[in-house]
Amino acid sequence: MGEEYRSVQLIDGDGEFNFPGVDHFMKATRLAECGLSYAVVSIMGPQSSGKSTLLNRLFQTDFREMDALRGRSQTTKGIWLAKCVGIDPCTVVMDLEGTDGRERGEDDTAFEKQSALFALAISDIVLINMWCHDIGREQAANKPLLKTVFQVMMRLFSPRKTTLLFVIRDKTKTPLEHLEPVLREDIQKIWDSVSRPDAQKDTALNEFFNLEVTALSSYEEKEDQFENQVQELRQRFVHSIAPGGLAGDRRGVVPASGFSFSAQQIWKVIRENKDLDLPAHKVMVATVRCEEIANEKLSHLASDERWLELEEAVQSGPVSGFGKKLGSILDAYMSEYDTEAIYFDEGVRTAKRKQLESKALHLVHPTYQALLGHLRTKFLEKFKNDMEDSLKSRKGLASSVRECSQTSLLEFDQGCADAAISHADWDASRVREKLSRDIDAHAHSVQNAKMSELTRRYEAKLTESLAEPVECLFEAAGKDTWASIRNLYKHEAENALSEFSSSLSGFELDKVTFDEKITNLKEFARSVVEKKAREEAGKVLIRMKDRFATVFSQDKDSMPRVWTGREDVRKITKTARAEALKLLSVMAAIRLDENPDKIESALLSTLMDAPIAQERKPVTSTDPLASSTWEEVSPSNTLITPVQCKSLWRQFKTETEYSVTQAISAQEAHKRGNSMLPPPWAMLAIAILGFNELMVLLRNPLYLLVLFVVYLLFKALWVQLDVSSLFQNGIVSGFLSLSTRFLPTVMDVLRRLADEGHGQPQVPQNLQHPPLDPLSFRRDSQRQAQLSNPVPDASSSSSTLSSPRSGVECPATSHMVDADTEASSTS
C-alpha cells in the first residue's frame, strides 16, 4: 500500500495529539488541496467488536486488527487516521479506541467521552458498530455508548447535523425491517433519558442527527456474504457529500487545509474540559489558516523572480507598463490566496485578504515611489530640453513655459496612470506638485536669466549710444549742449524702450512688473548721461584750458595765430576766457529736466564782469558764488558747486597767464625785428649813392659772394650776441658786455660753420617766436605755474571736482595781475 494510504496515529493512548504525524499525513495524501471536497468518517463501538476489520474491508485501509487466536484484547489505542482508497470525494477515516475496555477500567470513561466528542465535532459520518443480539436489550453494550454520544453532544454549542450510521453486526435471520424500528425506539428512549440544557430540553433527536441503519452478516461464519454486503455499503460513501448523500448538512465543515490545525485545537479544548463552541472554533481556525496562507503568499511575493526583476529595473529608471506588470503579479498571489482560503469563514477570509493586500502594497510601494521619482526627473529634464528648443525657435518665453510645462505634466500624468495598479488608490499628487514646483523654479530661473540678459543687452546698447556722443558734446560744450544731450537722450531712450517693450511682450509680465522694468531701463539711460556728466565735470579744468588755448591760439578760420603786433591780445584773452567760462557753466549742473537756471549769468557777472579789486575782496554774503548750491538746481543735479566754480576760475586764470604773457612777448619780439629795417627814404638814398659800388659788385660776382658771407656772419653774431638787449641798459654797459662776449661768440659761430660742413645745417634759434598751439600752451602753462605760482596742477584740480557736492578747498594763489593791464604796462 502506498505511503499516502498508510494509517497514522492521530491521538495516542495518553491523549497527546500527533501534530507532526498528521502534518506528514496531509502532505502525503495532499488533503490540503481538497478544499471542502472531502468527508470525515469515524467509527465507535465496544472493544473487540470488529471496528478495524470493518474499516479495512469497507475503505481498504490498513488499521491494525485483533488476532483472535491470541485472545480478545485492546488493539486500537487512541485514535488512528487513514485515507480511503478509491472513494470520491476524498474520505478520511478515524478508528477510535473501543469503549468498555478492561484496560482502562470500569470507571475511566473520560477518554471515551473526549474521543466521542472529538469524533462528533470533526466527522460528517459516525459509524456505530453494535452487535445484533444487543438490540432490544435493556443492558446491552450499545446503551452506554449511545448515552456517551448523546451526553457529549450537549457540550457542542451549536452542533452540526451529523449522520449516525448504525452498523448491526452478525445479523440473524430477523429481517432488518423488524430490527430497525426496535433500534430507533431504543435510541429515542436513550435520547429522552439524557439530561439536556433548558435551551435544548424540547429539541428533537432528528435536529441533531440523521439516523441510518444497516446490517452485516457475520464476518467469521459468512465471510463471502459479509464481503458482498460491505461492498454494497461502500457504494453509499461514494459522493457522500453531494446533496442527498450519506453525509450530514456540513454547516460547520472546515476546509481541508485547516483540518490538521482544527483537529488539534478541538482536541485541546476537549482535553481542557471546556465547552466546545464550533462556530467560534470555525472562526478561529479560519483566522489562523487565512493568516498562514496570507503570510505564505506575502513571503512568496517578496522572493518572486518577476517582482525582483521589476524592482531592479525600476532602480535604473522608469519602466514602461509597471502598473500592468505589478498588477499581474499581485493578482496571481491574491488569486492563489482566494483559492486556498475560499472555504474558510467569509468574514475572516475577507479581513485577512485585505491585510495581505495591504502588506503586499506596503512591500511594493517604495518601488512605486522610486518610479515616480524617476518620472519626475525624466519629465523635468524633458521640460528643460523642450524649453531650450522652444526658445531657439524664437517663441515667447511665457508661451514656451506654458506649452512645455503642460506637455511635461500631461506625460507625467500618463506615466503615473501607467504605473498605477487597481489594487491601490495611490496618490501621485505630491510628486506631481513637486514636479510642478521644479518646473516653475526652472522657468523662473530661465526667465530671470533671459530678463537679465535682455536688460544687460539694452543697457550696453544705451551705454554705447549715449556715453561717447555725450562726451563729444561736452568736449564741444556750448549754449545748446544740454539741449542736444536732452534730444540725444530722449531719442535713444525712446528707441531702446520701444524695442525693450517689444522684447518684454514675450514674458507676459503683469503691468506692475512691466512698468517697473521700463522705468528701470529709463533710469539707467539717465544714469549713463549723469555718470558721463560727472566724469566730464571732474575734467572741467582741463577742458577749460583746452577751450581757452583753442580760442586764444587760433583765429576765426581755425588757423594758428601769428602774433605780429597788430592783434588785440586783451580782447582775444577776454573772448577765450568767456568761452572757457561758458564751458564751466555748462558743466556746473545736470540739465536733463529742462528746468531754467541762472548759472551762466551768475558766473559771467561774478567772474568776467567784476572789477579786479572786487575779486580781491573777501567773500561776503552778497557774493552769488559764496554758496554750496545753485538756485533752482537740486543738489542731486549739481556737478560743480558755486564755490568750486570760483576756485576753479582762479586756478584757471593762474594757469593761463603764461600763455597771455607769451603772446605779448611774441608781439614785442616781432616789433623789435621790424624796427631794425631802415626807413624807405634812407633805402632810396643808399640805392642812388651806392649805384657805382653796386655795379662793381655786379661786374665781379666774387665780391658779392664775399659780402653775402660777411652778412651772414654778421647776422649770426647779431642774433647770437642779442645786441639789442645788451644796449637796453646803456651804450657803455652794452659795449662792455659786447667786448667780453664777442670773441667766444665768434669762435662758437666758426665752430658751428665747420660742423655744418660735415653735418646738417642747424636752424638759428630766437630769430622769431613760433605761433602758439593748445598742446604747447598746456605744457608752458603748467611749467609757468610750477615756476611762478604755488597752485595745484590740472590733475589735482580735476580730482577736487570728482564729487560736485563735496566742498572744494580753494587753492592759495599768489597775487595775479590782469593780462590786459600787464600788456599795457609792458607796452
Tab-separated table of N, CA and C in Angstrom, residues 78 149 250 285 346 353 403 560 692 816:
chain	number	residue	atom	x	y	z
A	78	GLY	N	-6.070	4.901	21.468
A	78	GLY	CA	-6.186	6.289	20.997
A	78	GLY	C	-7.051	6.358	19.753
A	149	VAL	N	-22.529	9.268	23.560
A	149	VAL	CA	-22.657	10.103	22.367
A	149	VAL	C	-23.624	11.250	22.608
A	250	ARG	N	-23.169	19.494	6.889
A	250	ARG	CA	-21.818	20.067	6.720
A	250	ARG	C	-21.784	21.583	6.953
A	285	VAL	N	-10.152	28.857	13.506
A	285	VAL	CA	-9.382	28.103	12.513
A	285	VAL	C	-9.221	28.912	11.236
A	346	GLU	N	-16.152	33.570	5.615
A	346	GLU	CA	-16.060	34.678	4.665
A	346	GLU	C	-15.556	35.953	5.311
A	353	ARG	N	-7.632	38.824	3.671
A	353	ARG	CA	-7.269	39.198	2.300
A	353	ARG	C	-6.889	40.677	2.234
A	403	GLU	N	3.437	75.940	-22.716
A	403	GLU	CA	3.289	74.763	-23.566
A	403	GLU	C	4.144	73.604	-23.064
A	560	PRO	N	46.436	128.620	-36.987
A	560	PRO	CA	47.293	129.063	-35.873
A	560	PRO	C	47.541	130.571	-35.944
A	692	ASN	N	77.387	153.068	-58.011
A	692	ASN	CA	78.668	152.648	-58.591
A	692	ASN	C	79.179	151.393	-57.898
A	816	MET	N	47.682	137.962	-8.553
A	816	MET	CA	47.605	137.846	-10.013
A	816	MET	C	47.363	139.224	-10.623
